[in-house]
């Protein structure tokens, strides 16, 4: 517990040790950790119903079959916990899960690259899974309940519009007119972070475009392997059209549910028409012939380079607020846990500056900036943008081996690269012009390949 010399003895009304803006996985975990250690915490969230999932999410646990950000996440259903043994903490989750056993990526012509042997893995049950999907609403509700039990002051339906330094601390202003003061604040307001924008953090970040997606939760699909992650490249081009199908952790009226979505990097595109093309007219349309739509959902996100130094004016940036695309739930939880822990130590030591939270800044550099190269995400778009459908079909047809069962989004391209090295001699013999093309664009910077995507996107580097 914080000693009797805690900063909160001299605090006034609406003043706290810590303000957390955003009640997603990162924000709730940060608030929980801080409150467990005796800090007074204000948790501010834009949504009125914090556990309600409005934004489309794959809801995958990344990952239960390998390491992610140096951690080996485990699910202990009997104890109702997700555990992070390397970092030494756990978070509650006693909701439903559903295992999936492979990740299949398809070319426009239907050729498949498989990460994991679906038949062999599924025969092994939990021991053979690539990972599992979970119910994010249940997860957030569990964390929120723990926060409330620990005395966190929760302010739902409050939209943060400004954050600034005030004395030795920080002041947070909401659209309702409410003001909050604290020694530190943690910005955990997601991928399109308003706090990062108004504090000028986006001015030094590379901008690479906006990703928009729509989808439906559907039942009665006819998938070749129902409990796998399917990712069809429906159509190459600039921009390309990518599909995504993942099981849900729950059933609807006794039937399995899948999230089916289409993703595009041109926000002006008619995404509903693209979804219809994918599900009704593409090579993959037979999967959806008898499908029934249950709920529509969507999301939009900006692709920036990550925030290299996630601290300014006593504000720490956690989770997706400082990521290139998404930290995944597990990455966000780890980031929130470390940010909250760092603030606890800072207050215990009476260091109300960036030196007090140095442990978090070092962790961010070591586990995020140095370990995860954001260019890996961006280069995933190179092949569908620069190659034609027929060329991609040929490349996929050459990789006949089943690749290792992996889900780490940074490890998947690495395994693909290893497989490509093995087939280069054959491509050189059969399609030397294609190999020359592949070799040429592999060294191109994202600014060149994604120039059309960048022009079409919304760059929120302004501060007002």
Short mmCIF file of C-alpha atoms in Angstrom, two decimals, residues 64-319:
data_model
loop_
_atom_site.label_atom_id
_atom_site.label_comp_id
_atom_site.label_asym_id
_atom_site.label_seq_id
_atom_site.Cartn_x
_atom_site.Cartn_y
_atom_site.Cartn_z
CA UNK A 64 -1.31 -19.60 -26.76
CA UNK A 65 1.08 -21.58 -28.98
CA UNK A 66 4.26 -19.52 -28.77
CA UNK A 67 5.83 -16.32 -27.55
CA UNK A 68 4.59 -12.80 -28.18
CA UNK A 69 6.65 -9.81 -27.02
CA UNK A 70 8.82 -12.20 -25.02
CA UNK A 71 5.81 -13.56 -23.10
CA UNK A 72 4.25 -17.02 -23.10
CA UNK A 73 0.60 -16.33 -22.32
CA UNK A 74 -1.40 -19.14 -20.73
CA UNK A 75 -5.11 -19.62 -20.10
CA UNK A 76 -6.07 -21.28 -16.82
CA UNK A 77 -9.83 -21.92 -17.20
CA UNK A 78 -10.18 -23.68 -13.84
CA UNK A 79 -8.88 -20.56 -12.06
CA UNK A 80 -10.53 -18.13 -14.49
CA UNK A 81 -7.25 -16.43 -15.36
CA UNK A 82 -5.08 -15.35 -18.27
CA UNK A 83 -1.54 -15.49 -16.96
CA UNK A 84 1.64 -13.74 -18.05
CA UNK A 85 4.39 -15.78 -16.34
CA UNK A 86 7.38 -13.92 -17.75
CA UNK A 87 6.06 -10.59 -16.49
CA UNK A 88 4.64 -12.19 -13.33
CA UNK A 89 0.96 -11.21 -13.27
CA UNK A 90 -2.49 -12.41 -14.28
CA UNK A 91 -5.84 -10.91 -15.25
CA UNK A 92 -9.32 -12.40 -14.74
CA UNK A 93 -11.11 -14.24 -17.51
CA UNK A 94 -13.70 -16.92 -16.82
CA UNK A 95 -15.65 -16.49 -20.06
CA UNK A 96 -16.00 -18.75 -23.10
CA UNK A 97 -13.17 -19.64 -25.47
CA UNK A 98 -12.98 -21.63 -28.68
CA UNK A 99 -9.76 -23.16 -29.96
CA UNK A 100 -8.63 -22.82 -33.56
CA UNK A 101 -5.91 -24.92 -35.10
CA UNK A 102 -4.37 -23.25 -38.17
CA UNK A 103 -4.03 -20.00 -40.10
CA UNK A 104 -4.80 -20.34 -43.82
CA UNK A 105 -3.91 -17.59 -46.30
CA UNK A 106 -5.38 -17.85 -49.81
CA UNK A 107 -4.34 -16.36 -53.13
CA UNK A 108 -7.04 -14.85 -55.41
CA UNK A 109 -7.14 -18.14 -57.33
CA UNK A 110 -7.62 -20.22 -54.20
CA UNK A 111 -4.09 -21.55 -53.64
CA UNK A 112 -3.41 -21.87 -49.93
CA UNK A 113 -0.49 -21.39 -47.58
CA UNK A 114 -1.16 -23.16 -44.29
CA UNK A 115 0.37 -22.18 -40.97
CA UNK A 116 -0.29 -25.39 -39.08
CA UNK A 117 -1.62 -28.81 -40.08
CA UNK A 118 -5.32 -28.45 -39.32
CA UNK A 119 -6.12 -32.17 -39.24
CA UNK A 120 -3.16 -33.13 -37.08
CA UNK A 121 -3.54 -30.16 -34.75
CA UNK A 122 -7.28 -30.54 -34.22
CA UNK A 123 -6.84 -34.24 -33.39
CA UNK A 124 -4.66 -33.16 -30.45
CA UNK A 125 -7.26 -30.82 -29.01
CA UNK A 126 -5.98 -28.01 -26.80
CA UNK A 127 -2.40 -29.25 -27.16
CA UNK A 128 -2.55 -28.69 -30.91
CA UNK A 129 -4.28 -25.33 -31.05
CA UNK A 130 -2.79 -22.29 -32.74
CA UNK A 131 -4.62 -20.27 -30.12
CA UNK A 132 -8.17 -19.48 -29.00
CA UNK A 133 -10.77 -16.78 -29.41
CA UNK A 134 -12.42 -15.22 -26.38
CA UNK A 135 -15.36 -12.97 -25.51
CA UNK A 136 -13.94 -9.46 -25.20
CA UNK A 137 -17.10 -8.07 -23.62
CA UNK A 138 -16.87 -10.65 -20.84
CA UNK A 139 -13.16 -9.91 -20.44
CA UNK A 140 -13.68 -6.16 -20.07
CA UNK A 141 -16.59 -6.69 -17.67
CA UNK A 142 -14.39 -8.84 -15.42
CA UNK A 143 -11.59 -6.30 -15.32
CA UNK A 144 -14.04 -3.47 -14.75
CA UNK A 145 -15.61 -5.27 -11.79
CA UNK A 146 -12.20 -5.78 -10.21
CA UNK A 147 -11.41 -2.08 -10.71
CA UNK A 148 -14.63 -1.06 -8.99
CA UNK A 149 -14.03 -3.44 -6.10
CA UNK A 150 -10.59 -1.89 -5.67
CA UNK A 151 -12.09 1.59 -5.41
CA UNK A 152 -11.33 2.96 -8.86
CA UNK A 153 -13.55 5.96 -9.64
CA UNK A 154 -15.14 5.12 -12.98
CA UNK A 155 -16.44 7.90 -15.23
CA UNK A 156 -18.30 6.37 -18.20
CA UNK A 157 -19.69 8.44 -21.05
CA UNK A 158 -16.94 11.05 -20.69
CA UNK A 159 -14.96 12.04 -23.78
CA UNK A 160 -11.45 13.40 -23.12
CA UNK A 161 -10.77 16.40 -25.34
CA UNK A 162 -7.64 17.94 -23.83
CA UNK A 163 -4.69 16.92 -21.66
CA UNK A 164 -2.03 19.32 -20.48
CA UNK A 165 0.68 19.83 -17.87
CA UNK A 166 -0.46 21.59 -14.72
CA UNK A 167 2.14 22.34 -12.08
CA UNK A 168 3.95 19.11 -11.28
CA UNK A 169 1.04 17.03 -12.53
CA UNK A 170 -1.46 16.83 -15.35
CA UNK A 171 -4.98 18.11 -16.04
CA UNK A 172 -7.53 16.24 -18.14
CA UNK A 173 -10.56 18.03 -19.62
CA UNK A 174 -13.69 16.27 -20.90
CA UNK A 175 -16.28 17.42 -23.41
CA UNK A 176 -18.85 17.60 -20.59
CA UNK A 177 -16.81 20.33 -18.93
CA UNK A 178 -15.45 18.12 -16.18
CA UNK A 179 -11.81 18.56 -15.22
CA UNK A 180 -9.60 16.01 -13.49
CA UNK A 181 -6.14 16.48 -11.99
CA UNK A 182 -3.51 13.89 -11.15
CA UNK A 183 0.20 13.40 -10.75
CA UNK A 184 0.31 11.12 -13.81
CA UNK A 185 -2.05 10.15 -16.59
CA UNK A 186 -2.04 7.08 -18.82
CA UNK A 187 -3.39 7.53 -22.34
CA UNK A 188 -4.97 4.21 -23.28
CA UNK A 189 -7.55 5.61 -25.68
CA UNK A 190 -6.85 3.26 -28.55
CA UNK A 191 -5.54 3.18 -32.06
CA UNK A 192 -7.02 6.53 -33.08
CA UNK A 193 -5.83 8.18 -29.87
CA UNK A 194 -7.17 11.69 -29.45
CA UNK A 195 -4.72 12.32 -26.63
CA UNK A 196 -1.76 11.46 -28.86
CA UNK A 197 -3.13 13.92 -31.41
CA UNK A 198 -3.88 16.88 -29.11
CA UNK A 199 -0.52 16.50 -27.36
CA UNK A 200 1.34 16.65 -30.67
CA UNK A 201 2.69 13.11 -30.54
CA UNK A 202 1.60 12.35 -34.13
CA UNK A 203 3.67 15.15 -35.63
CA UNK A 204 6.84 13.06 -35.61
CA UNK A 205 5.21 9.76 -36.59
CA UNK A 206 5.27 8.39 -40.10
CA UNK A 207 1.80 8.21 -41.64
CA UNK A 208 0.99 5.25 -43.88
CA UNK A 209 -2.75 5.38 -44.46
CA UNK A 210 -6.13 4.46 -42.98
CA UNK A 211 -7.50 0.94 -42.78
CA UNK A 212 -11.28 0.51 -42.88
CA UNK A 213 -13.22 -2.72 -42.45
CA UNK A 214 -16.80 -3.88 -42.30
CA UNK A 215 -18.11 -7.30 -41.49
CA UNK A 216 -20.86 -9.45 -40.09
CA UNK A 217 -21.07 -12.08 -37.43
CA UNK A 218 -22.56 -15.01 -39.36
CA UNK A 219 -23.80 -18.53 -38.81
CA UNK A 220 -24.21 -21.57 -41.06
CA UNK A 221 -20.99 -21.16 -43.05
CA UNK A 222 -19.54 -23.96 -45.15
CA UNK A 223 -15.82 -23.51 -44.48
CA UNK A 224 -13.25 -26.13 -45.52
CA UNK A 225 -11.89 -26.16 -41.94
CA UNK A 226 -14.35 -24.50 -39.57
CA UNK A 227 -11.98 -23.91 -36.65
CA UNK A 228 -9.18 -22.15 -38.48
CA UNK A 229 -8.35 -18.53 -39.19
CA UNK A 230 -9.00 -17.93 -42.92
CA UNK A 231 -7.51 -14.93 -44.73
CA UNK A 232 -8.32 -14.82 -48.47
CA UNK A 233 -6.70 -12.25 -50.72
CA UNK A 234 -9.84 -11.61 -52.74
CA UNK A 235 -8.26 -9.25 -55.24
CA UNK A 236 -4.83 -7.71 -55.77
CA UNK A 237 -4.34 -4.10 -56.78
CA UNK A 238 -3.82 -0.69 -55.26
CA UNK A 239 -5.68 -0.93 -52.99
CA UNK A 240 -6.00 -4.71 -52.55
CA UNK A 241 -9.08 -6.40 -51.06
CA UNK A 242 -8.52 -8.74 -48.12
CA UNK A 243 -11.00 -11.05 -46.42
CA UNK A 244 -10.83 -12.38 -42.89
CA UNK A 245 -12.81 -15.14 -41.17
CA UNK A 246 -12.36 -16.18 -37.56
CA UNK A 247 -14.56 -18.22 -35.19
CA UNK A 248 -16.36 -16.53 -32.32
CA UNK A 249 -16.13 -17.92 -28.79
CA UNK A 250 -19.92 -18.15 -28.44
CA UNK A 251 -22.89 -19.67 -30.28
CA UNK A 252 -26.04 -18.01 -31.58
CA UNK A 253 -29.25 -19.99 -31.23
CA UNK A 254 -27.20 -23.15 -30.86
CA UNK A 255 -25.09 -22.54 -33.99
CA UNK A 256 -21.40 -21.70 -34.37
CA UNK A 257 -20.65 -18.05 -35.15
CA UNK A 258 -17.85 -16.59 -37.27
CA UNK A 259 -16.74 -13.03 -37.87
CA UNK A 260 -16.54 -12.43 -41.63
CA UNK A 261 -14.95 -9.15 -42.66
CA UNK A 262 -13.47 -7.31 -45.62
CA UNK A 263 -10.58 -4.85 -45.26
CA UNK A 264 -9.48 -2.05 -47.56
CA UNK A 265 -7.00 0.83 -47.32
CA UNK A 266 -9.12 3.31 -49.29
CA UNK A 267 -11.73 4.79 -46.90
CA UNK A 268 -13.80 6.12 -49.82
CA UNK A 269 -14.52 2.61 -51.11
CA UNK A 270 -18.04 1.17 -50.91
CA UNK A 271 -17.21 -1.51 -48.37
CA UNK A 272 -20.70 -3.02 -48.39
CA UNK A 273 -20.31 -3.72 -52.10
CA UNK A 274 -16.88 -5.23 -51.46
CA UNK A 275 -18.39 -7.49 -48.81
CA UNK A 276 -21.06 -8.63 -51.24
CA UNK A 277 -18.39 -9.30 -53.87
CA UNK A 278 -16.40 -11.41 -51.39
CA UNK A 279 -19.33 -13.43 -50.10
CA UNK A 280 -21.49 -13.71 -53.25
CA UNK A 281 -19.30 -13.47 -56.36
CA UNK A 282 -15.69 -14.36 -55.51
CA UNK A 283 -14.02 -17.75 -55.70
CA UNK A 284 -14.83 -18.12 -52.01
CA UNK A 285 -18.58 -17.47 -52.31
CA UNK A 286 -19.52 -21.15 -51.76
CA UNK A 287 -18.44 -20.75 -48.15
CA UNK A 288 -21.31 -18.31 -47.59
CA UNK A 289 -24.10 -19.79 -49.75
CA UNK A 290 -26.31 -20.65 -46.78
CA UNK A 291 -24.79 -18.15 -44.36
CA UNK A 292 -26.99 -16.03 -42.13
CA UNK A 293 -26.00 -12.57 -40.92
CA UNK A 294 -26.43 -11.98 -37.19
CA UNK A 295 -24.83 -8.59 -36.50
CA UNK A 296 -23.05 -5.94 -38.53
CA UNK A 297 -19.84 -4.38 -37.27
CA UNK A 298 -16.97 -2.27 -38.54
CA UNK A 299 -13.83 -0.39 -37.61
CA UNK A 300 -11.39 2.19 -38.91
CA UNK A 301 -7.81 2.77 -37.89
CA UNK A 302 -4.87 4.95 -38.79
CA UNK A 303 -1.47 3.43 -39.61
CA UNK A 304 1.32 5.43 -37.98
CA UNK A 305 4.82 4.46 -37.08
CA UNK A 306 4.88 3.79 -33.32
CA UNK A 307 5.53 6.45 -30.70
CA UNK A 308 9.20 5.87 -29.92
CA UNK A 309 9.20 7.65 -26.56
CA UNK A 310 5.75 7.18 -24.95
CA UNK A 311 5.93 10.00 -22.38
CA UNK A 312 5.17 13.70 -22.42
CA UNK A 313 4.17 16.12 -19.66
CA UNK A 314 3.51 13.32 -17.13
CA UNK A 315 1.37 11.37 -19.59
CA UNK A 316 2.33 7.77 -20.45
CA UNK A 317 1.02 6.27 -23.68
CA UNK A 318 -0.03 2.63 -23.44
CA UNK A 319 -1.35 -0.04 -25.79
#
